[in-house]
Coordinates of N, CA and C in Angstrom, one line a residue:
P1 N 111.6 84.0 78.2 CA 110.3 83.6 77.5 C 109.7 84.2 76.5
L2 N 109.1 83.7 75.6 CA 108.4 84.4 74.5 C 106.8 84.4 74.8
T3 N 106.3 85.5 74.6 CA 104.8 85.5 74.6 C 104.2 84.8 73.4
P4 N 102.8 84.8 73.5 CA 102.2 83.9 72.1 C 102.5 84.9 71.0
T5 N 102.9 86.0 71.0 CA 103.2 86.9 69.9 C 104.5 86.8 69.4
G6 N 105.4 86.3 70.1 CA 106.9 86.1 69.9 C 107.6 87.2 70.6
A7 N 107.1 88.0 71.2 CA 107.9 89.1 72.0 C 108.5 88.8 73.3
Q8 N 109.7 89.1 73.5 CA 110.4 88.7 74.7 C 109.7 89.4 75.8
T9 N 109.7 88.8 77.0 CA 109.1 89.4 78.2 C 110.2 89.7 79.2
T10 N 110.1 90.7 80.2 CA 110.9 91.1 81.1 C 111.1 90.0 82.3
Q11 N 112.3 89.5 82.6 CA 112.4 88.5 83.6 C 113.3 89.3 84.8
L12 N 113.1 88.6 86.0 CA 113.8 89.1 87.0 C 114.6 88.0 87.6
L13 N 115.8 88.0 87.4 CA 116.7 86.8 87.9 C 117.1 87.0 89.4
V14 N 117.2 86.0 90.2 CA 117.6 86.0 91.7 C 118.8 85.3 91.9
E15 N 119.9 86.1 92.5 CA 120.9 85.3 93.0 C 121.3 85.6 94.2
P16 N 121.5 84.4 95.3 CA 121.5 83.0 94.8 C 120.1 82.5 94.4
P17 N 120.0 81.4 93.7 CA 118.8 81.2 92.8 C 117.9 80.5 93.7
W18 N 117.3 80.9 94.7 CA 116.3 80.3 95.6 C 115.2 81.2 96.0
R19 N 114.0 80.6 96.0 CA 112.8 81.3 96.4 C 112.2 80.7 97.6
P20 N 111.5 81.5 98.4 CA 111.8 83.1 98.5 C 113.1 83.3 98.9
A21 N 113.7 84.5 98.4 CA 115.0 85.0 98.6 C 115.0 85.6 100.1
V22 N 116.3 85.5 100.7 CA 116.2 86.1 102.0 C 117.5 86.9 102.3
L23 N 117.3 88.1 102.9 CA 118.1 89.2 103.0 C 119.5 88.5 103.4
W24 N 119.7 87.6 104.5 CA 121.0 87.2 104.9 C 121.7 86.3 103.7
D25 N 121.2 86.3 102.7 CA 122.0 85.6 101.6 C 122.6 86.4 100.6
R26 N 122.4 87.9 100.9 CA 123.1 88.9 100.1 C 122.4 88.8 98.6
V27 N 121.3 89.2 98.5 CA 120.5 88.9 97.3 C 120.5 90.0 96.1
T28 N 121.1 89.5 95.0 CA 121.1 90.4 93.8 C 120.1 90.0 93.0
L29 N 119.4 91.1 92.4 CA 118.4 90.8 91.3 C 118.8 91.4 90.1
T30 N 118.6 90.8 89.1 CA 119.1 91.2 87.7 C 118.0 91.2 86.8
C31 N 117.7 92.3 86.0 CA 116.7 92.6 85.2 C 117.1 92.4 83.6
Q32 N 116.2 91.3 83.0 CA 116.6 91.0 81.7 C 115.5 91.2 80.7
G33 N 115.7 92.0 79.8 CA 114.6 92.1 78.7 C 115.1 92.9 77.6
S34 N 114.2 93.3 76.9 CA 114.4 94.1 75.5 C 114.8 95.5 75.9
G35 N 115.7 96.3 75.2 CA 116.0 97.6 75.5 C 117.2 97.6 76.3
T36 N 117.8 98.9 76.5 CA 119.0 99.2 77.2 C 118.7 99.0 78.7
A37 N 119.8 98.8 79.5 CA 119.7 98.7 80.9 C 119.4 100.1 81.6
T38 N 119.9 101.2 80.8 CA 119.8 102.6 81.4 C 118.1 103.0 81.4
A39 N 117.5 102.2 80.5 CA 116.0 102.3 80.6 C 115.2 101.5 81.8
T40 N 115.9 100.8 82.5 CA 115.2 99.9 83.6 C 114.7 100.8 84.6
T41 N 113.5 100.5 85.0 CA 112.8 101.1 86.3 C 112.4 100.1 87.1
W42 N 113.0 100.4 88.5 CA 112.7 99.4 89.5 C 111.4 99.7 90.4
Y43 N 110.7 98.8 91.0 CA 109.6 99.0 91.9 C 109.9 97.9 93.1
K44 N 109.7 98.7 94.2 CA 109.7 98.0 95.5 C 108.2 98.4 96.2
D45 N 107.7 97.0 96.5 CA 106.2 97.2 97.1 C 105.3 97.8 96.3
G46 N 105.3 97.9 94.9 CA 104.4 98.5 94.1 C 104.6 99.9 93.8
Q47 N 105.7 100.4 94.4 CA 106.0 101.9 94.2 C 107.4 102.0 93.4
R48 N 107.3 102.9 92.6 CA 108.6 103.3 91.8 C 109.7 103.6 92.9
W49 N 110.8 102.9 92.6 CA 111.9 103.0 93.5 C 112.9 103.7 93.1
G50 N 113.9 104.3 93.7 CA 114.9 105.2 93.3 C 116.2 104.5 92.4
Q51 N 116.2 103.2 92.2 CA 117.3 102.5 91.5 C 116.8 102.6 90.1
V52 N 117.0 103.7 89.3 CA 116.8 103.7 87.9 C 117.9 103.6 87.1
G53 N 117.8 102.9 85.9 CA 118.9 102.9 85.1 C 119.9 101.8 85.4
L54 N 119.6 100.9 86.4 CA 120.7 99.8 86.5 C 120.0 98.6 86.0
D55 N 120.8 97.6 85.6 CA 120.1 96.3 85.3 C 120.3 95.4 86.4
N56 N 121.0 95.5 87.4 CA 121.1 94.7 88.6 C 121.3 95.5 89.8
I57 N 120.6 95.0 91.0 CA 120.8 95.7 92.1 C 121.1 94.5 93.3
T58 N 121.6 95.1 94.4 CA 121.9 94.3 95.6 C 120.8 94.7 96.6
V59 N 120.0 93.8 97.0 CA 118.8 94.3 98.0 C 119.3 94.4 99.4
S60 N 118.8 95.3 100.0 CA 119.2 95.4 101.5 C 118.0 95.6 102.5
R61 N 116.7 95.4 101.8 CA 115.5 95.5 102.7 C 114.5 94.6 102.0
S62 N 113.7 93.9 103.0 CA 112.7 92.9 102.5 C 111.6 93.7 101.8
G63 N 110.7 93.0 101.0 CA 109.8 93.5 100.1 C 109.6 92.7 99.0
T64 N 108.6 93.3 98.0 CA 108.4 92.8 96.8 C 109.1 93.5 95.8
Y65 N 109.8 93.0 94.6 CA 110.6 93.7 93.6 C 110.1 93.3 92.4
Q66 N 110.0 94.3 91.6 CA 109.8 94.3 90.1 C 110.8 95.2 89.4
C67 N 110.9 94.9 87.9 CA 111.6 95.8 87.1 C 110.7 96.0 85.9
D68 N 111.1 97.0 85.1 CA 110.3 97.4 83.8 C 111.3 97.8 82.8
R69 N 111.2 97.2 81.6 CA 111.8 97.7 80.5 C 110.9 97.9 79.6
P70 N 111.0 99.3 78.8 CA 110.1 99.9 78.0 C 109.7 98.9 76.9
C71 N 110.6 98.1 76.3 CA 110.3 97.3 75.2 C 109.7 95.9 75.5
S72 N 109.9 95.4 76.7 CA 109.3 94.0 77.1 C 108.5 94.1 78.4
G73 N 108.4 95.2 78.9 CA 107.2 95.5 80.0 C 107.7 94.9 81.4
L74 N 106.8 94.8 82.3 CA 106.9 94.7 83.8 C 107.3 93.0 84.0
S75 N 108.3 93.0 85.0 CA 108.7 91.7 85.2 C 107.5 91.0 86.3
P76 N 107.8 89.6 86.4 CA 107.1 89.0 87.6 C 107.7 89.6 88.9
T77 N 106.9 89.4 90.0 CA 107.3 89.9 91.2 C 108.3 89.0 91.9
V78 N 109.2 89.4 92.5 CA 110.2 88.6 93.4 C 110.0 89.1 94.8
T79 N 109.8 88.1 95.9 CA 109.7 88.6 97.2 C 111.0 88.2 98.0
V80 N 111.3 89.2 98.6 CA 112.6 89.1 99.5 C 112.4 89.3 100.9
L81 N 112.5 88.1 101.8 CA 112.1 88.1 103.2 C 113.3 88.3 104.1
N82 N 112.9 88.7 105.4 CA 114.0 88.8 106.5 C 113.5 87.9 107.6
D83 N 113.1 86.7 107.2 CA 112.6 85.8 108.2 C 113.8 84.9 108.6
Q84 N 113.8 84.3 110.0 CA 114.8 83.7 110.5 C 114.8 82.3 110.0
L85 N 113.5 81.8 109.6 CA 113.3 80.4 109.3 C 112.6 80.3 108.1
V86 N 113.1 79.5 107.0 CA 112.3 79.6 105.6 C 112.6 78.4 105.0
L87 N 111.6 78.0 104.2 CA 111.7 76.8 103.4 C 111.6 77.3 102.0
Q88 N 112.9 77.0 101.2 CA 113.3 77.5 99.9 C 113.1 76.5 98.8
V89 N 112.7 76.9 97.6 CA 112.8 76.0 96.5 C 113.4 76.7 95.4
P90 N 113.9 75.9 94.5 CA 114.8 76.5 93.4 C 114.1 77.7 92.7
A91 N 114.8 78.7 92.1 CA 114.0 79.9 91.5 C 113.9 79.7 90.0
W92 N 114.2 78.6 89.5 CA 113.9 78.2 88.0 C 112.6 77.3 88.0
P93 N 111.9 77.4 86.7 CA 110.7 76.9 86.6 C 110.9 75.2 86.8
L94 N 109.9 74.5 87.4 CA 109.9 73.3 87.6 C 108.7 72.6 86.8
L95 N 109.0 71.3 86.4 CA 107.8 70.6 85.8 C 107.6 69.3 86.5
E96 N 106.5 68.8 86.3 CA 105.9 67.7 86.9 C 107.0 66.6 86.6
G97 N 107.2 65.8 87.6 CA 108.2 64.7 87.5 C 109.7 65.1 87.9
D98 N 110.0 66.4 87.9 CA 111.4 67.0 88.2 C 111.7 66.5 89.7
T99 N 113.1 66.2 90.0 CA 113.4 66.1 91.2 C 113.6 67.4 91.8
V100 N 113.4 67.6 93.0 CA 113.3 68.9 93.5 C 114.1 68.9 95.0
T101 N 115.0 69.9 95.1 CA 115.8 69.9 96.3 C 115.3 71.1 97.0
L102 N 114.7 71.0 98.2 CA 114.2 72.0 99.2 C 115.3 72.4 100.2
R103 N 115.4 73.6 100.7 CA 116.2 74.0 101.6 C 115.6 74.6 102.8
C104 N 115.8 74.0 104.1 CA 115.1 74.5 105.2 C 116.3 75.4 105.8
R105 N 116.1 76.7 106.0 CA 117.2 77.6 106.3 C 116.8 78.2 107.7
V106 N 117.8 78.4 108.5 CA 117.5 78.9 109.7 C 118.9 79.9 109.9

């Protein structure tokens, strides 16, 4: 997405593309934004996290995740849960009038 000034913002993509993400789905997060992947900084639960310089990670612990790219900034937060029952929605933006598939996962 573009900001009002036209600069690209950092995005955090979730695979599989459902929110909230759940650990038992083997979640992969991919950081997309300006600059090189080696400049990516990852955050878990608001704290700088040891996975520096990678543009994608496979998540093994529940928490909230963000990534940062120097040229495009901090991504929105992605929450990864370890719940046994979860209602999921697609991870892409939805507009009024869109048909939505929900998933109840156990």
